[in-house]
Amino acid sequence: MWEWLWQWIFPDQCVVCGQYGTPLCLPCAARCPAYTAALPACGADSMTIVYDYAGAMRQAILRLKYANQPRIAHVLGTVLAQAPWPTWPHAVVVPIPGAPQRVAARGYDHALLLAHQVATVRQLPVRTNLVRVRNTTAQAQLTRIQRQQNLKHAFVWRGGVAPHTVILVDDICTTGATLHEAIVVLRHAGATYIHVAVVARGTTHHTPHVHQVDVGGVR
């Protein structure tokens, strides 16, 4: 009820065209710059990255992560699921888990929301057995070497053997260090084929500190 009332008083507005009812409409999302550069080496068997982390897509992801706008995950998860990558039989969708302290502060795990939407569109199950067992420093503030050290032993797989085929979902990839560490854990747990599905690819030189995030008029 409160969510409905809030949306009635302060409806979402597309960050690009201003259309009411969604924080990023699907037509505007489709016009965001596609990622066409080389894929990062993270140990995956295959990988999909849909967008450059720039412009409206950057604003949408920042709002999802730092401006309490979880509904953006529905749009971003939909466009990620509709990207041209195959659906493997018996594949399972697994999100990259957020650091516990940041998930608690945000009130939701944005990668889990993305994973649920991908799974809904692709008609696949979601597994949350990949767990981040310790808080880590925000990756955006670290160099490549620091990112690798920061994530050592950060993930574990809990609950038996991992599925044979895993669709590993996250919002953004920069160096690939987070994905690599998660993939190592999944391999050790028994996964034999891992496809990474990421909304956008960023670079270390323009990933902002949290206090510098430009979310332009968010509530």
Short mmCIF file of C-alpha atoms in Angstrom, two decimals, residues 14-17 19 22-36 50-52 54 56-57 60 75-80 82-84 199:
data_model
loop_
_atom_site.label_atom_id
_atom_site.label_comp_id
_atom_site.label_asym_id
_atom_site.label_seq_id
_atom_site.Cartn_x
_atom_site.Cartn_y
_atom_site.Cartn_z
CA CYS A 14 12.64 7.58 -17.19
CA VAL A 15 16.12 9.07 -16.80
CA VAL A 16 16.28 9.65 -20.58
CA CYS A 17 12.89 10.65 -22.00
CA GLN A 19 8.21 9.07 -19.36
CA THR A 22 9.38 3.56 -15.07
CA PRO A 23 12.86 4.75 -14.00
CA LEU A 24 14.22 3.66 -17.40
CA CYS A 25 11.86 2.75 -20.21
CA LEU A 26 12.73 -0.20 -22.42
CA PRO A 27 12.92 1.85 -25.67
CA CYS A 28 15.47 4.21 -24.10
CA ALA A 29 17.40 1.29 -22.64
CA ALA A 30 17.56 -0.27 -26.10
CA ARG A 31 19.13 2.93 -27.48
CA CYS A 32 21.96 3.03 -24.91
CA PRO A 33 25.45 2.42 -26.38
CA ALA A 34 26.15 -1.29 -26.82
CA TYR A 35 29.35 -2.78 -25.44
CA THR A 36 31.52 -3.85 -28.37
CA VAL A 50 25.11 -5.64 -23.08
CA TYR A 51 26.05 -1.96 -22.59
CA ASP A 52 28.85 0.48 -22.06
CA ALA A 54 28.06 5.43 -19.80
CA ALA A 56 21.80 6.93 -19.30
CA MET A 57 22.86 3.37 -18.52
CA ALA A 60 20.33 3.92 -14.21
CA VAL A 75 14.17 -3.06 -16.63
CA LEU A 76 17.88 -3.91 -16.55
CA GLY A 77 17.18 -7.58 -15.81
CA THR A 78 14.76 -7.70 -18.73
CA VAL A 79 17.18 -6.25 -21.27
CA LEU A 80 19.93 -8.54 -19.97
CA GLN A 82 16.65 -10.55 -23.83
CA ALA A 83 20.25 -10.24 -25.04
CA PRO A 84 21.23 -12.84 -27.66
CA VAL A 199 24.47 -5.41 -17.79
#
